[in-house]
């Protein structure tokens, strides 16, 4: 599952990565997977969720792509796969690197404050079988992001819930996993309203 890390460290790790010569202005999902994936499922799910929940999620298609990626990655968490994998087509998708950097720099003061609130606690919620249950929840929420994209900013609800759970996994903090239940319920309500 990887070791505990901070939200600021994750943002900075992508902000400072050297880009490929042929794609200097783009940040690809493959690059995110390479940089973040080795740290475990929590950081990877968290980063996809943040991309969808923040202003970058306003770009058409981003919530769906992030939702599919979260669902695929979380399915592997459910089945206990050691290292996350995504198909080549998804790895090739990208967003403007400069846009990511602008958002990242605006968020850094806030992530530093959040980092002070995250610490290892309620271990039973972030270890063993609990992580697989979190994986199931993230699969469902990631799938919800796809139909919700047609409603402006609605996909941010499941993305935010996933981000909180991912933050809990990343910092080994069960409190944040519990905090993710509230927006998860809101996301469920949105989906129920949409299909009825």
Short mmCIF file of C-alpha atoms in Angstrom, two decimals:
data_model
loop_
_atom_site.label_atom_id
_atom_site.label_comp_id
_atom_site.label_asym_id
_atom_site.label_seq_id
_atom_site.Cartn_x
_atom_site.Cartn_y
_atom_site.Cartn_z
CA UNK A 1 0.00 0.00 0.00
CA UNK A 2 3.01 2.34 0.22
CA UNK A 3 4.11 4.60 3.07
CA UNK A 4 2.31 7.65 4.45
CA UNK A 5 3.01 10.88 2.59
CA UNK A 6 1.60 14.41 2.48
CA UNK A 7 -0.75 16.11 0.05
CA UNK A 8 1.72 18.93 -0.59
CA UNK A 9 4.47 16.44 -1.42
CA UNK A 10 2.20 14.80 -4.01
CA UNK A 11 1.37 18.08 -5.72
CA UNK A 12 5.02 19.12 -5.76
CA UNK A 13 6.18 15.76 -7.10
CA UNK A 14 4.10 16.29 -10.24
CA UNK A 15 4.86 20.01 -10.44
CA UNK A 16 8.59 19.36 -10.56
CA UNK A 17 8.71 16.31 -12.84
CA UNK A 18 10.69 16.78 -16.07
CA UNK A 19 8.47 16.45 -19.14
CA UNK A 20 9.12 14.36 -22.23
CA UNK A 21 10.65 16.27 -25.12
CA UNK A 22 7.71 15.48 -27.38
CA UNK A 23 5.05 16.48 -24.89
CA UNK A 24 6.61 19.33 -22.90
CA UNK A 25 3.35 21.20 -22.49
CA UNK A 26 1.22 18.24 -21.34
CA UNK A 27 0.96 16.24 -18.14
CA UNK A 28 -0.17 12.73 -19.04
CA UNK A 29 -2.01 10.21 -16.92
CA UNK A 30 0.87 7.84 -17.63
CA UNK A 31 3.24 10.31 -15.99
CA UNK A 32 0.95 10.62 -12.97
CA UNK A 33 0.87 6.82 -12.71
CA UNK A 34 4.66 6.59 -12.91
CA UNK A 35 5.35 9.31 -10.35
CA UNK A 36 2.54 8.62 -7.89
CA UNK A 37 1.73 4.93 -8.42
CA UNK A 38 4.89 3.69 -6.75
CA UNK A 39 3.71 5.30 -3.51
CA UNK A 40 0.58 3.16 -3.36
CA UNK A 41 -3.08 3.31 -4.27
CA UNK A 42 -4.05 6.07 -1.83
CA UNK A 43 -1.93 8.82 -3.41
CA UNK A 44 -2.88 7.78 -6.94
CA UNK A 45 -6.63 7.75 -6.25
CA UNK A 46 -6.25 11.05 -4.38
CA UNK A 47 -4.53 12.76 -7.31
CA UNK A 48 -7.14 11.62 -9.85
CA UNK A 49 -9.90 12.78 -7.52
CA UNK A 50 -8.28 16.18 -7.01
CA UNK A 51 -7.89 16.71 -10.75
CA UNK A 52 -11.64 16.10 -11.14
CA UNK A 53 -12.74 18.06 -8.06
CA UNK A 54 -10.64 21.18 -8.66
CA UNK A 55 -10.94 23.73 -11.53
CA UNK A 56 -9.14 21.31 -13.85
CA UNK A 57 -12.31 19.19 -13.65
CA UNK A 58 -14.19 21.87 -15.60
CA UNK A 59 -12.45 20.72 -18.78
CA UNK A 60 -14.94 18.53 -20.71
CA UNK A 61 -14.10 14.86 -20.42
CA UNK A 62 -11.77 15.21 -17.42
CA UNK A 63 -14.32 14.02 -14.80
CA UNK A 64 -15.17 10.94 -16.88
CA UNK A 65 -11.53 10.09 -17.57
CA UNK A 66 -10.66 10.51 -13.90
CA UNK A 67 -13.73 8.49 -12.86
CA UNK A 68 -12.80 5.61 -15.16
CA UNK A 69 -9.18 5.74 -13.95
CA UNK A 70 -10.27 5.75 -10.30
CA UNK A 71 -12.62 2.80 -10.90
CA UNK A 72 -9.93 0.77 -12.67
CA UNK A 73 -7.26 1.53 -10.08
CA UNK A 74 -9.62 0.87 -7.16
CA UNK A 75 -10.71 -2.46 -8.65
CA UNK A 76 -7.08 -3.54 -8.48
CA UNK A 77 -6.96 -2.40 -4.84
CA UNK A 78 -10.03 -4.56 -4.11
CA UNK A 79 -8.29 -7.61 -5.56
CA UNK A 80 -5.03 -6.92 -3.75
CA UNK A 81 -2.80 -6.15 -6.75
CA UNK A 82 0.56 -4.81 -5.57
CA UNK A 83 1.04 -2.12 -8.21
CA UNK A 84 -1.66 -0.13 -10.06
CA UNK A 85 -2.00 -0.46 -13.83
CA UNK A 86 -3.94 1.45 -16.49
CA UNK A 87 -4.41 0.67 -20.20
CA UNK A 88 -2.26 2.56 -22.72
CA UNK A 89 -5.16 4.61 -24.07
CA UNK A 90 -5.81 6.10 -20.64
CA UNK A 91 -2.10 6.60 -19.93
CA UNK A 92 -1.81 8.73 -23.07
CA UNK A 93 -4.53 11.20 -22.03
CA UNK A 94 -3.23 14.49 -20.68
CA UNK A 95 -3.96 18.01 -19.48
CA UNK A 96 -2.00 21.21 -19.99
CA UNK A 97 1.05 21.13 -17.74
CA UNK A 98 0.98 24.89 -17.23
CA UNK A 99 -2.64 24.77 -16.12
CA UNK A 100 -1.82 22.05 -13.62
CA UNK A 101 1.11 24.10 -12.27
CA UNK A 102 -1.05 27.18 -11.85
CA UNK A 103 -3.68 25.25 -9.92
CA UNK A 104 -1.04 23.43 -7.88
CA UNK A 105 0.67 26.65 -6.81
CA UNK A 106 -2.61 28.24 -5.77
CA UNK A 107 -3.46 25.16 -3.70
CA UNK A 108 -0.12 24.71 -1.94
CA UNK A 109 -0.87 27.10 0.98
CA UNK A 110 -4.11 25.19 1.58
CA UNK A 111 -2.56 21.73 1.28
CA UNK A 112 0.03 22.68 3.87
CA UNK A 113 -2.76 23.51 6.28
CA UNK A 114 -4.51 20.21 5.51
CA UNK A 115 -1.26 18.29 6.01
CA UNK A 116 -1.16 19.54 9.60
CA UNK A 117 -4.55 17.91 10.19
CA UNK A 118 -3.56 14.48 8.85
CA UNK A 119 -1.82 11.99 11.13
CA UNK A 120 -1.85 8.22 11.63
CA UNK A 121 -4.98 7.27 13.63
CA UNK A 122 -7.93 4.87 13.52
CA UNK A 123 -5.63 2.36 11.85
CA UNK A 124 -8.34 -0.27 11.60
CA UNK A 125 -9.99 1.83 8.86
CA UNK A 126 -6.90 2.07 6.66
CA UNK A 127 -5.39 -1.40 6.91
CA UNK A 128 -6.18 -4.94 5.85
CA UNK A 129 -9.72 -5.71 4.74
CA UNK A 130 -10.78 -2.09 5.29
CA UNK A 131 -8.67 -0.95 2.36
CA UNK A 132 -10.58 -3.31 0.09
CA UNK A 133 -13.88 -1.88 1.29
CA UNK A 134 -12.54 1.60 0.56
CA UNK A 135 -11.61 0.28 -2.88
CA UNK A 136 -15.19 -0.88 -3.47
CA UNK A 137 -16.51 2.55 -2.44
CA UNK A 138 -14.08 4.27 -4.80
CA UNK A 139 -15.09 1.99 -7.69
CA UNK A 140 -18.74 2.95 -7.20
CA UNK A 141 -18.00 6.66 -6.74
CA UNK A 142 -15.65 6.73 -9.72
CA UNK A 143 -18.36 5.18 -11.88
CA UNK A 144 -20.83 7.81 -10.60
CA UNK A 145 -18.59 10.59 -11.92
CA UNK A 146 -19.26 9.57 -15.52
CA UNK A 147 -23.03 10.28 -15.72
CA UNK A 148 -22.71 13.25 -13.36
CA UNK A 149 -20.43 15.06 -15.79
CA UNK A 150 -23.49 16.24 -17.73
CA UNK A 151 -24.49 18.36 -14.70
CA UNK A 152 -22.07 21.27 -14.12
CA UNK A 153 -19.81 20.59 -11.14
CA UNK A 154 -21.92 17.61 -9.96
CA UNK A 155 -19.02 15.19 -10.48
CA UNK A 156 -17.12 17.15 -7.84
CA UNK A 157 -19.22 15.49 -5.09
CA UNK A 158 -18.00 11.91 -5.68
CA UNK A 159 -14.54 13.25 -6.55
CA UNK A 160 -14.39 15.06 -3.21
CA UNK A 161 -15.52 11.93 -1.36
CA UNK A 162 -12.83 9.89 -3.11
CA UNK A 163 -10.25 12.59 -2.35
CA UNK A 164 -11.04 12.39 1.38
CA UNK A 165 -10.78 8.60 1.37
CA UNK A 166 -7.59 8.79 -0.66
CA UNK A 167 -6.22 11.34 1.80
CA UNK A 168 -6.99 8.91 4.61
CA UNK A 169 -5.17 6.09 2.85
CA UNK A 170 -2.26 8.35 1.95
CA UNK A 171 -1.74 9.66 5.48
CA UNK A 172 -2.87 6.44 7.21
CA UNK A 173 -5.64 8.49 8.84
CA UNK A 174 -8.97 6.71 9.30
CA UNK A 175 -10.67 9.95 10.33
CA UNK A 176 -10.53 11.23 6.74
CA UNK A 177 -11.95 7.97 5.43
CA UNK A 178 -14.96 8.51 7.71
CA UNK A 179 -15.19 12.14 6.55
CA UNK A 180 -15.56 10.91 2.97
CA UNK A 181 -18.90 9.27 3.79
CA UNK A 182 -20.80 12.61 3.78
CA UNK A 183 -19.94 13.70 0.22
CA UNK A 184 -20.31 10.06 -0.86
CA UNK A 185 -23.92 10.17 0.32
CA UNK A 186 -24.42 13.46 -1.55
CA UNK A 187 -23.05 11.87 -4.71
CA UNK A 188 -25.45 8.96 -4.30
CA UNK A 189 -28.33 11.41 -4.01
CA UNK A 190 -27.25 13.19 -7.22
CA UNK A 191 -27.11 9.91 -9.13
CA UNK A 192 -30.48 8.77 -7.75
CA UNK A 193 -32.04 12.11 -8.77
CA UNK A 194 -30.47 11.87 -12.23
CA UNK A 195 -31.85 8.42 -13.04
CA UNK A 196 -35.34 9.07 -11.62
#
